[in-house]
Coordinates of C-alpha atoms and ligand atoms in Angstrom, one line a residue:
Chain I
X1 CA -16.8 13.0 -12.6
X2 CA -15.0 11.0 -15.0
X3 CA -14.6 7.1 -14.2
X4 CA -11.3 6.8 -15.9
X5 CA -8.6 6.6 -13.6
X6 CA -5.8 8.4 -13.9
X7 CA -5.1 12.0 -14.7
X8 CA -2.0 11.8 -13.0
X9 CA 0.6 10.1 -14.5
X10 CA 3.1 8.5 -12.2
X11 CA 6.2 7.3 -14.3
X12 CA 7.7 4.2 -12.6
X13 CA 11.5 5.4 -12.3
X14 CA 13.8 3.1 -13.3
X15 CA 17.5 2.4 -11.6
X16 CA 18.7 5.5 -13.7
X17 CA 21.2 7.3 -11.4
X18 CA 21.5 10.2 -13.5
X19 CA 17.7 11.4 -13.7
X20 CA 17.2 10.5 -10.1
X21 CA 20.3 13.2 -9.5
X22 CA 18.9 15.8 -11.3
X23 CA 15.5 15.2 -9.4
X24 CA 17.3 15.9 -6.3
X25 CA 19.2 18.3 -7.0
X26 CA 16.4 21.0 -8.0
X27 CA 15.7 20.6 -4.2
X28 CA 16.4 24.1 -2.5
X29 CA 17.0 22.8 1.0
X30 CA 13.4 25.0 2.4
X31 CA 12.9 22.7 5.1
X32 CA 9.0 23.3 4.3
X33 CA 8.4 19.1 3.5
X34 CA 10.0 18.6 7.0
X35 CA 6.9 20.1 9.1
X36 CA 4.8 17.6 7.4
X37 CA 6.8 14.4 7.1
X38 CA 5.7 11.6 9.6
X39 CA 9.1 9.6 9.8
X40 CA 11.2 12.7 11.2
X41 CA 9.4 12.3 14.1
X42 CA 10.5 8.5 15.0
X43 CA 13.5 8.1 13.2
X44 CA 17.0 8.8 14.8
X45 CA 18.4 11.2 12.5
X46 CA 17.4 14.2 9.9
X47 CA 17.8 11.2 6.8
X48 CA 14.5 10.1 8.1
X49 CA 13.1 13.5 6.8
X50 CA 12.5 14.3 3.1
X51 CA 15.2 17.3 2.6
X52 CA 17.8 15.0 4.4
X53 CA 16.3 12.3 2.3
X54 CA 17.6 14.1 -0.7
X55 CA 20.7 15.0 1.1
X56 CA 21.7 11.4 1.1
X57 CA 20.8 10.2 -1.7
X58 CA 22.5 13.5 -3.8
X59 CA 26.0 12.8 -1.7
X60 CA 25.5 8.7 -2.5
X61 CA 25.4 9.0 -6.0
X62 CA 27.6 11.7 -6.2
X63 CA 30.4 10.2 -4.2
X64 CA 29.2 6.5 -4.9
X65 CA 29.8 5.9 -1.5
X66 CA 26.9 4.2 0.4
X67 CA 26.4 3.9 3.8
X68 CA 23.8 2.1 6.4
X69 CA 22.2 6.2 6.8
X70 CA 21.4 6.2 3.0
X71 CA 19.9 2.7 3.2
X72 CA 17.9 3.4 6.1
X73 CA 16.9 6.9 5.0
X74 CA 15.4 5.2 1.3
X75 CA 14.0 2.6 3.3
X76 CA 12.5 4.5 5.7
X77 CA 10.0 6.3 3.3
X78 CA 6.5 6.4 3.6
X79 CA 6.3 7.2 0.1
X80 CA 2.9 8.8 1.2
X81 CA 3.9 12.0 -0.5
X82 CA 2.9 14.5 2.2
X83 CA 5.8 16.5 1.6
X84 CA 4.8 17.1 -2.5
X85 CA 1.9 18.9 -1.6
X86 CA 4.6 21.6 0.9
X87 CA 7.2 21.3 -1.7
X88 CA 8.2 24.7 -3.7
X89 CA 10.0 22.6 -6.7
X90 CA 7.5 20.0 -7.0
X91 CA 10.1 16.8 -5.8
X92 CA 7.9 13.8 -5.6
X93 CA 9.9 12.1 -2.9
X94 CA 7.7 9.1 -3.0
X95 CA 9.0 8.4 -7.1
X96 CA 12.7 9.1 -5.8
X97 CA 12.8 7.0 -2.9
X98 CA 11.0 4.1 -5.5
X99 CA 13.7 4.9 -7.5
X100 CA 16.5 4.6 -5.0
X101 CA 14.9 1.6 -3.9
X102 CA 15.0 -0.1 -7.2
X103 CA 18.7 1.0 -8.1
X104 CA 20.2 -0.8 -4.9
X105 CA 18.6 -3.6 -5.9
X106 CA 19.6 -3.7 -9.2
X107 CA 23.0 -3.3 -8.1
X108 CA 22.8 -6.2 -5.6
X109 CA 24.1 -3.4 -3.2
X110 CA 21.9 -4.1 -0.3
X111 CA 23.8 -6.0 2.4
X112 CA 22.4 -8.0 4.6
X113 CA 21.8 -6.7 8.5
X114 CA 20.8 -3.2 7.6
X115 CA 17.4 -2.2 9.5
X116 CA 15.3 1.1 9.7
X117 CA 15.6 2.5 13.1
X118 CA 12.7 4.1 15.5
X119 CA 14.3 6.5 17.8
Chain L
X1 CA 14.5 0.0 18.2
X2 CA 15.6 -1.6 15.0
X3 CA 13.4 -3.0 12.4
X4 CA 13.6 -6.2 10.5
X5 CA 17.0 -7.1 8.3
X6 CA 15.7 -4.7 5.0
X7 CA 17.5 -7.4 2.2
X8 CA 16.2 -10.5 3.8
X9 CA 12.3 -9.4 3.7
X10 CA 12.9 -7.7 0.4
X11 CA 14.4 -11.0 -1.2
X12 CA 11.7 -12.9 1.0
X13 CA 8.8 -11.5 -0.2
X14 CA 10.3 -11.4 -4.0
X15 CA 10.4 -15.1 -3.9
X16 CA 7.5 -15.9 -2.2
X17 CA 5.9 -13.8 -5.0
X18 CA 7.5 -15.7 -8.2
X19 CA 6.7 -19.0 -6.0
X20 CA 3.2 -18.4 -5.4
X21 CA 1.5 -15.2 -6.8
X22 CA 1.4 -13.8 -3.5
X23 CA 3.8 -12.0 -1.1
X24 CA 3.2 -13.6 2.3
X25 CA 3.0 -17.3 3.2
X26 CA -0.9 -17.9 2.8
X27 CA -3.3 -21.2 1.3
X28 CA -4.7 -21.8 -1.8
X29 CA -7.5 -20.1 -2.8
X30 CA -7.5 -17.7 0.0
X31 CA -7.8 -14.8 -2.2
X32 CA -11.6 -16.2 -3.5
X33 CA -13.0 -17.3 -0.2
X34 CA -15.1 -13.9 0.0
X35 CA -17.1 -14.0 -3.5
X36 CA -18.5 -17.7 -2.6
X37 CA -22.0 -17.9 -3.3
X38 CA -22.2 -14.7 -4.4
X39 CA -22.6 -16.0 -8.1
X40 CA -20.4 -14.1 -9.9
X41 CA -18.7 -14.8 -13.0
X42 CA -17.3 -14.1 -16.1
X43 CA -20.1 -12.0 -18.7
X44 CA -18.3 -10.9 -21.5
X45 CA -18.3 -7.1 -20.7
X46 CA -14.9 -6.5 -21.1
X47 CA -14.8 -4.8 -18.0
X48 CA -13.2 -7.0 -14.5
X49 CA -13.4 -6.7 -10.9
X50 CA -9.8 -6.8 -9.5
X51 CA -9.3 -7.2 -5.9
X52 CA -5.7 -7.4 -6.1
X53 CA -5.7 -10.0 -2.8
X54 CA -4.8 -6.8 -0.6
X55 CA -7.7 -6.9 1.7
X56 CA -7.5 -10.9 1.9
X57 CA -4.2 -10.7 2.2
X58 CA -4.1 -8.7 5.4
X59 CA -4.6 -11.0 8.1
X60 CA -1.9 -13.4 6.5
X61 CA 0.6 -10.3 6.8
X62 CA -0.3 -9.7 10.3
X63 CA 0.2 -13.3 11.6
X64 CA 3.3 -13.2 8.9
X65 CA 4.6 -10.1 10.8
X66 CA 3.3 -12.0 14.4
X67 CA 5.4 -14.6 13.8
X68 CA 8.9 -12.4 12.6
X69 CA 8.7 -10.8 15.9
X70 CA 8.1 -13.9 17.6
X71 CA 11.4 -15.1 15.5
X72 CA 13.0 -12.2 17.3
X73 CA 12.0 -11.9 20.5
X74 CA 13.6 -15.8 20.4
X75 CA 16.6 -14.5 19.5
X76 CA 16.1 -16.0 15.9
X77 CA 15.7 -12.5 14.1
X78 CA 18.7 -14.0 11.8
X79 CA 16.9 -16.3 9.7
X80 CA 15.4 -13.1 8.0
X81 CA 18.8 -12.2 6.7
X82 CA 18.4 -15.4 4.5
X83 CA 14.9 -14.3 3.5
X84 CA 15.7 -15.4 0.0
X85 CA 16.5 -18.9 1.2
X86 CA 14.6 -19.3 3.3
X87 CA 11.0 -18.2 1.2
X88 CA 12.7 -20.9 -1.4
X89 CA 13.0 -23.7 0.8
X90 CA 10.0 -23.8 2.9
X91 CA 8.3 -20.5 2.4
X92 CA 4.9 -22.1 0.9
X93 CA 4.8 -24.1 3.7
X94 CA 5.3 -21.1 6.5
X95 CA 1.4 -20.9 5.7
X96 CA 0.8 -23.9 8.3
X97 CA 2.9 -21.7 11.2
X98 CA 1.9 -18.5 10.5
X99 CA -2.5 -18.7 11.2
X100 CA -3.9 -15.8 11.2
X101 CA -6.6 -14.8 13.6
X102 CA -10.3 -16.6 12.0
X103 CA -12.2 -13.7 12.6
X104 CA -9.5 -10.8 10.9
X105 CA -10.0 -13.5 7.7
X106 CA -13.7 -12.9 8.0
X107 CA -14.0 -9.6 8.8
X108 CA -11.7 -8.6 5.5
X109 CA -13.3 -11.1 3.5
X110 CA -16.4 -9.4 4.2
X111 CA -15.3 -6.1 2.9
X112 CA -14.7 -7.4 0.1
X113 CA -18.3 -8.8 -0.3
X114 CA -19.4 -5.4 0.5
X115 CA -17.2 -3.7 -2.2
X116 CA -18.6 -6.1 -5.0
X117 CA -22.3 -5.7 -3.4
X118 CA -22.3 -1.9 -3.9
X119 CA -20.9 -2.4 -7.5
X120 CA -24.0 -4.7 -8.1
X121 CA -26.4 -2.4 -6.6
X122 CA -25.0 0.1 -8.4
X123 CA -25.9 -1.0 -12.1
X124 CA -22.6 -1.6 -12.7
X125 CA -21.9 -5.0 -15.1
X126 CA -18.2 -6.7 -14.3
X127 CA -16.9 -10.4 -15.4
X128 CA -15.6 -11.5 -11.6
X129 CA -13.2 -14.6 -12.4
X130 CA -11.5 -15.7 -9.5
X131 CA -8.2 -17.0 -10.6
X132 CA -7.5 -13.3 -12.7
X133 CA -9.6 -10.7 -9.9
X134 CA -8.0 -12.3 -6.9
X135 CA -4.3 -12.0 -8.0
X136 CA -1.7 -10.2 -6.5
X137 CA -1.1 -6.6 -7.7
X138 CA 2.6 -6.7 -6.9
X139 CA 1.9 -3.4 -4.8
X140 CA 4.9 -4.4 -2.0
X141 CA 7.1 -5.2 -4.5
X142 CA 6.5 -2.2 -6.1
X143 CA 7.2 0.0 -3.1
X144 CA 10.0 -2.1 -2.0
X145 CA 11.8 -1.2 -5.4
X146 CA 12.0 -5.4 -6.3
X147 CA 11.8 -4.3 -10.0
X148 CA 13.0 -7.5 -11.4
X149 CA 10.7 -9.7 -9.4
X150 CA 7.8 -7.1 -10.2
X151 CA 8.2 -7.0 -14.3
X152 CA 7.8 -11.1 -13.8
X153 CA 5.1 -10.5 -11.9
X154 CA 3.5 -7.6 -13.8
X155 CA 4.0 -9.9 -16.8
X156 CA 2.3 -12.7 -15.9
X157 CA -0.4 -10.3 -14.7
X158 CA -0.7 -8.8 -18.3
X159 CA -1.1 -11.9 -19.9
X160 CA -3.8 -12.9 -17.6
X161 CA -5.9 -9.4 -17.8
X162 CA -5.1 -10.0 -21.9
X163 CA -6.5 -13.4 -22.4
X164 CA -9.4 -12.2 -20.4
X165 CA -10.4 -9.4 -23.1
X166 CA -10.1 -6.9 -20.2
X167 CA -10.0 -3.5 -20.9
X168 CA -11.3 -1.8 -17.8
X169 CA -10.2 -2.8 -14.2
X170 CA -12.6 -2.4 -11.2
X171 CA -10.0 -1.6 -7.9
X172 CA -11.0 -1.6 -4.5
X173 CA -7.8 -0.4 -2.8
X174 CA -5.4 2.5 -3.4
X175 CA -2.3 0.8 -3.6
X176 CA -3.6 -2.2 -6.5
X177 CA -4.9 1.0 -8.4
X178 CA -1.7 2.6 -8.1
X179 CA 0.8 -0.6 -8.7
X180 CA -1.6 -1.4 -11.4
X181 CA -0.9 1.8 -12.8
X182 CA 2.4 1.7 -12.8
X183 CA 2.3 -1.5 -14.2
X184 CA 1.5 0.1 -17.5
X185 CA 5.1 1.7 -18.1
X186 CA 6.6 -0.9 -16.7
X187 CA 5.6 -3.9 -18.3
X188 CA 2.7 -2.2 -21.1
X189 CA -0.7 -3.4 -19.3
X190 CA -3.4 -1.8 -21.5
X191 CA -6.2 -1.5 -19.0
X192 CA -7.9 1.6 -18.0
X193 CA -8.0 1.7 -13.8
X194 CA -11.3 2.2 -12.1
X195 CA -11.3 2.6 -8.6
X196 CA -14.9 1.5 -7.4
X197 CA -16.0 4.5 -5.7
X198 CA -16.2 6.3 -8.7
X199 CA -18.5 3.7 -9.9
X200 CA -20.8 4.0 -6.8
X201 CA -24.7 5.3 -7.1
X202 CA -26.5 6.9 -4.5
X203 CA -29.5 5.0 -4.4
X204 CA -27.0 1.7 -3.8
X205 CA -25.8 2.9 -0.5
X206 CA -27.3 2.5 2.9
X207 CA -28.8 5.4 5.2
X208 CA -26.9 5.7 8.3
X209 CA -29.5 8.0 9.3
X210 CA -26.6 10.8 10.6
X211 CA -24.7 8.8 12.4
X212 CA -21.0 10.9 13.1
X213 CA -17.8 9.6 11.4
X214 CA -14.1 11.2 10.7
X215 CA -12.5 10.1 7.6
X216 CA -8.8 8.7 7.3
X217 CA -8.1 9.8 3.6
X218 CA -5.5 6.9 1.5
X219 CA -2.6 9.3 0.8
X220 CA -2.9 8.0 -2.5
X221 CA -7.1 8.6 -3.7
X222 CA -6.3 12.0 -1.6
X223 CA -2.7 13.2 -3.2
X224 CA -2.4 11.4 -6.3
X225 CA -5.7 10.4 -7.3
X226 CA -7.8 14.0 -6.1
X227 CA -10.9 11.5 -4.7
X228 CA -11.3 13.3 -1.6
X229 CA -14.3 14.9 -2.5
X230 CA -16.2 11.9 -3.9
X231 CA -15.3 9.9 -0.6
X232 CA -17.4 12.7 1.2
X233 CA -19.8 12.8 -1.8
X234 CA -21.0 9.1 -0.8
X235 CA -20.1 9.0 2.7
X236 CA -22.9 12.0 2.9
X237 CA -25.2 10.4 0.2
X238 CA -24.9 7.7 2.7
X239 CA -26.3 9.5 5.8
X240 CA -23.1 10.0 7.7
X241 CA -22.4 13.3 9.4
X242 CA -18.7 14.1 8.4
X243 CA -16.3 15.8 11.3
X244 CA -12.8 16.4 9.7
X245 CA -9.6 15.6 11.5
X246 CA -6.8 17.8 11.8
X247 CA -4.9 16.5 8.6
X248 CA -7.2 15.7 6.3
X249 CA -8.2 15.7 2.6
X250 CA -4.4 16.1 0.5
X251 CA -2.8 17.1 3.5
X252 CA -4.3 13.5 4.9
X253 CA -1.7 11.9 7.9
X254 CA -0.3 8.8 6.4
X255 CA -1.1 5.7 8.8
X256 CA 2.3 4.7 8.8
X257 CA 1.9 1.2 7.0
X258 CA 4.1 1.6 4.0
X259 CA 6.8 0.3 6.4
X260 CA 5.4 -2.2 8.2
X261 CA 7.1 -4.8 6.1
X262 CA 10.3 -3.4 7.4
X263 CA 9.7 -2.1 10.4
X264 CA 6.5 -2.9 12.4
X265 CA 7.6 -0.6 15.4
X266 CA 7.8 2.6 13.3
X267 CA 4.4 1.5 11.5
X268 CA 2.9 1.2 14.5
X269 CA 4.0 4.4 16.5
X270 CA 3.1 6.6 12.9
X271 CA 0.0 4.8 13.6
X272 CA -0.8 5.4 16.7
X273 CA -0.3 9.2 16.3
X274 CA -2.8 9.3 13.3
X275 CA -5.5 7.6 15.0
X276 CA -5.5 9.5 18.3
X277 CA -5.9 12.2 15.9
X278 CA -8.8 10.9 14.5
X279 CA -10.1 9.6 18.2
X280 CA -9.8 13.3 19.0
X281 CA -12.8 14.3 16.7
X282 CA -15.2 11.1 16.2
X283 CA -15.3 7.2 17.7
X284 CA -15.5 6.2 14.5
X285 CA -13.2 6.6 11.5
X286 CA -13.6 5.6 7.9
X287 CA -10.5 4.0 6.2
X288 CA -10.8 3.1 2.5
X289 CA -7.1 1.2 2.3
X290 CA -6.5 -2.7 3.9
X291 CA -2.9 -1.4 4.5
X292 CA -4.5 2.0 7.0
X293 CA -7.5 -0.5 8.5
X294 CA -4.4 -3.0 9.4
X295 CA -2.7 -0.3 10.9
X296 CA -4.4 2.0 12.6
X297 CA -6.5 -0.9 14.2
X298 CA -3.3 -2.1 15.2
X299 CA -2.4 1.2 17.3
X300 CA -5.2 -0.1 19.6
X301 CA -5.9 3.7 20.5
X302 CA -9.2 3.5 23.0
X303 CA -12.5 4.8 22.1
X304 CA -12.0 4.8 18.2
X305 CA -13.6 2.2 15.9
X306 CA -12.1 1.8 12.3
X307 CA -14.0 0.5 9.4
X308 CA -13.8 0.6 6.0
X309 CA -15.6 2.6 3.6
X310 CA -17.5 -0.3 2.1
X311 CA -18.7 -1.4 5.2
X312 CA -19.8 2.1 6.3
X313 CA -21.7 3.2 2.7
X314 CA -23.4 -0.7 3.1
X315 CA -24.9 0.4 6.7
X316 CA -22.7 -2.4 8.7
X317 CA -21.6 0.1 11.4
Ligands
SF4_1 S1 6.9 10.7 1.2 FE1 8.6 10.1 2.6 S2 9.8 11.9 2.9 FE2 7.8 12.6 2.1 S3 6.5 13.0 3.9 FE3 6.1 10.9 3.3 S4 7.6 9.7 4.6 FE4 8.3 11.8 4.6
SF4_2 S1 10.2 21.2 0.5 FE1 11.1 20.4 -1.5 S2 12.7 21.9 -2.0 FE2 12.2 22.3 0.2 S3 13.7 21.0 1.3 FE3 11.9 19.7 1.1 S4 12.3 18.6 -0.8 FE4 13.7 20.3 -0.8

């Protein structure tokens, strides 16, 4: 076994709107991640699964509009990436949801009292 | 149930960082209470242990997280939307309020001890210096998305590792590995990442003479890093008598404490589920992350005993 570490690249995404829209938008709306995602199961709506995860963040940057679902849904990810290993098109949800993350800060667009929710 | 205000621990824990080097209120030189008298030090070989802090750190996040929720069960939950403010003003001192529990400080210290042991026995030659090994990775603010704060932080980070002559990096948890990693597009760290399991010999670890274990696979060494199989390599070359859980390997359950920062409740009932899973197949579970030991310990689920994967290939079950 080699002791070099790792063979994985995993690119840090930067707040670059445009690459993380093309990331979600090779998504083909399966459903398969949703079986597997943890959050779905405690969260109060389908934004705290990865395909409405994607869903968000696609209609956020496409309208610009953001609203306290988006946040929450970014917010809410695990980033544990069991949906990657279910996912037909490869969407590493864990390097969007960074992504997101780092763009809303960026912008300053986080407002304050905005809180994940458990169902 | 809602979780805590998202921009008030994000700017909190930011700040707190650039203050002190670390993300939760905690005192000096807590991060290098574990490798006293151990007599480790710096050899030349090019070659560091970094601890990253995350395994110290973790009973200063609990009793951090303690006293949040104690902040809002008092009706006080608004402070946090000043997080910013209010890690500038006084955070440092938040250190004298927020104790954490003696023996959690121990217990974590001592996995550390056992990490650096097995290295030793191992063969394997490190420089250990504390004020380098025992600094922060950045690995919350990495998740959390603070880029600005973490290129300050990876910064000063690479400039330390640099003046050290450090061109290999011994990890001991998933998420300093990975933020470390990430560290080298971000801010251009030129250090090759070892975790220390793949370091690990045989004849350095304990017999547990077949004593049964599950195993709680990091969703990182399983999905990003493919070191399933040498976890069971060693936990078998260590004696232990492996029963699988229902998700295990890369489809591992994740313990749920990514979001603890933001929302303990949701951290804790993801947590809770994963361990009962694990309860349902062996008492005892290994964990080789702080952040999953934290968590799933926190689920309190009867009958199951979680320890970490230092402690169990070093015989302290
Ligand atoms: S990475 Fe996020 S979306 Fe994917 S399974 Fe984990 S929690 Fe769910
Ligand atoms: S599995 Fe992949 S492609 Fe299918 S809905 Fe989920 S993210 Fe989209």
């Amino acid at each position: 076994m080699s002791a070099t570490y790792p063979s994985v690249r995993m690119p840090l995404r930067g707040p670059d709107p445009q690459s993380l829209l093309e990331e979600a938008e090779r998504c083909v709306y399966c459903g398969f991640c949703e079986s597997v995602c943890p959050t779905i199961r405690v969260g109060p709506h389908r934004g705290y699964g990865p395909r409405g995860r994607v869903n968000l963040l696609i209609s956020w940057l496409e309208s610009g509009a953001l609203s306290e679902e988006v946040i929450e849904s970014v917010y809410s990810c695990l980033l544990c990436d069991a949906c990657y290993t279910v996912c037909p098109a490869h969407i590493r949800l864990s390097e969007l949801m960074r992504g997101a993350r780092a763009l809303l800060t960026s912008r300053g667009a986080l407002d304050k009292g905005l809180a994940v929710r458990t169902r | 149930m809602r979780g805590l205000d998202i921009r008030g621990v994000v700017e909190f824990i930011s700040e707190l960082e650039l203050r002190t080097g670390y993300p939760v209120p905690a005192p000096r030189g807590f991060a290098s209470q574990w490798s006293r008298g151990l007599g480790l030090e710096r050899r030349g070989t090019g070659r560091l242990l970094f601890t990253g802090a995350l395994y110290q750190l973790v009973p200063y996040i609990e009793a951090f997280i303690a006293m949040t929720l104690r902040l809002e069960a008092a009706g006080k939950g608004w402070v946090l939307r000043y997080g910013g403010l209010l890690a500038k003003s006084i955070g440092p001192a938040l250190s004298a309020i927020a104790r954490p529990d003696p023996e959690a400080v121990r217990r974590y210290n001592n996995v550390v001890r056992s990490a650096a042991s097995l290295l030793i026995r191992s063969g394997v030659e490190f420089d250990y210096v504390p004020e380098v090994s025992d600094m922060y990775s950045g690995a919350l603010l990495y998740d959390l998305g603070a880029l600005e704060a973490l290129k300050v932080h990876g910064n000063r980070l690479r400039e330390a590792l640099e003046s050290m002559g450090a061109m290999e990096v011994i990890t001991i948890d998933p998420h300093s590995a990975e933020t470390l990693t990430a560290l080298r597009d971000l801010v251009g760290l030129k250090v090759e990442v070892i975790p220390y399991l793949e370091l690990l010999k045989p004849s350095a670890l304990a017999d547990a003479k077949g004593l049964e274990v599950t195993v709680h696979d990091s969703c990182i060494y399983a999905r990003r890093l493919g070191l399933s199989g040498r976890v069971r390599e060693l936990l078998r070359a260590a004696g232990l008598r492996i029963r699988e859980p229902p998700r295990s390997g890369a489809s591992t359950g994740c313990c749920g404490g990514p979001v603890e920062a933001l929302s303990p409740g949701m951290a804790t009932s993801i947590a809770r589920a994963r361990a009962e899973e694990l309860a349902s197949v062996s008492g005892t579970a290994v964990a080789m992350c702080p952040i999953c030991l934290a968590n799933l310990s926190r689920a309190r689920v009867k009958g199951l005993r979680l320890v970490d994967i230092s402690e169990a290939l070093s015989g302290s079950l």
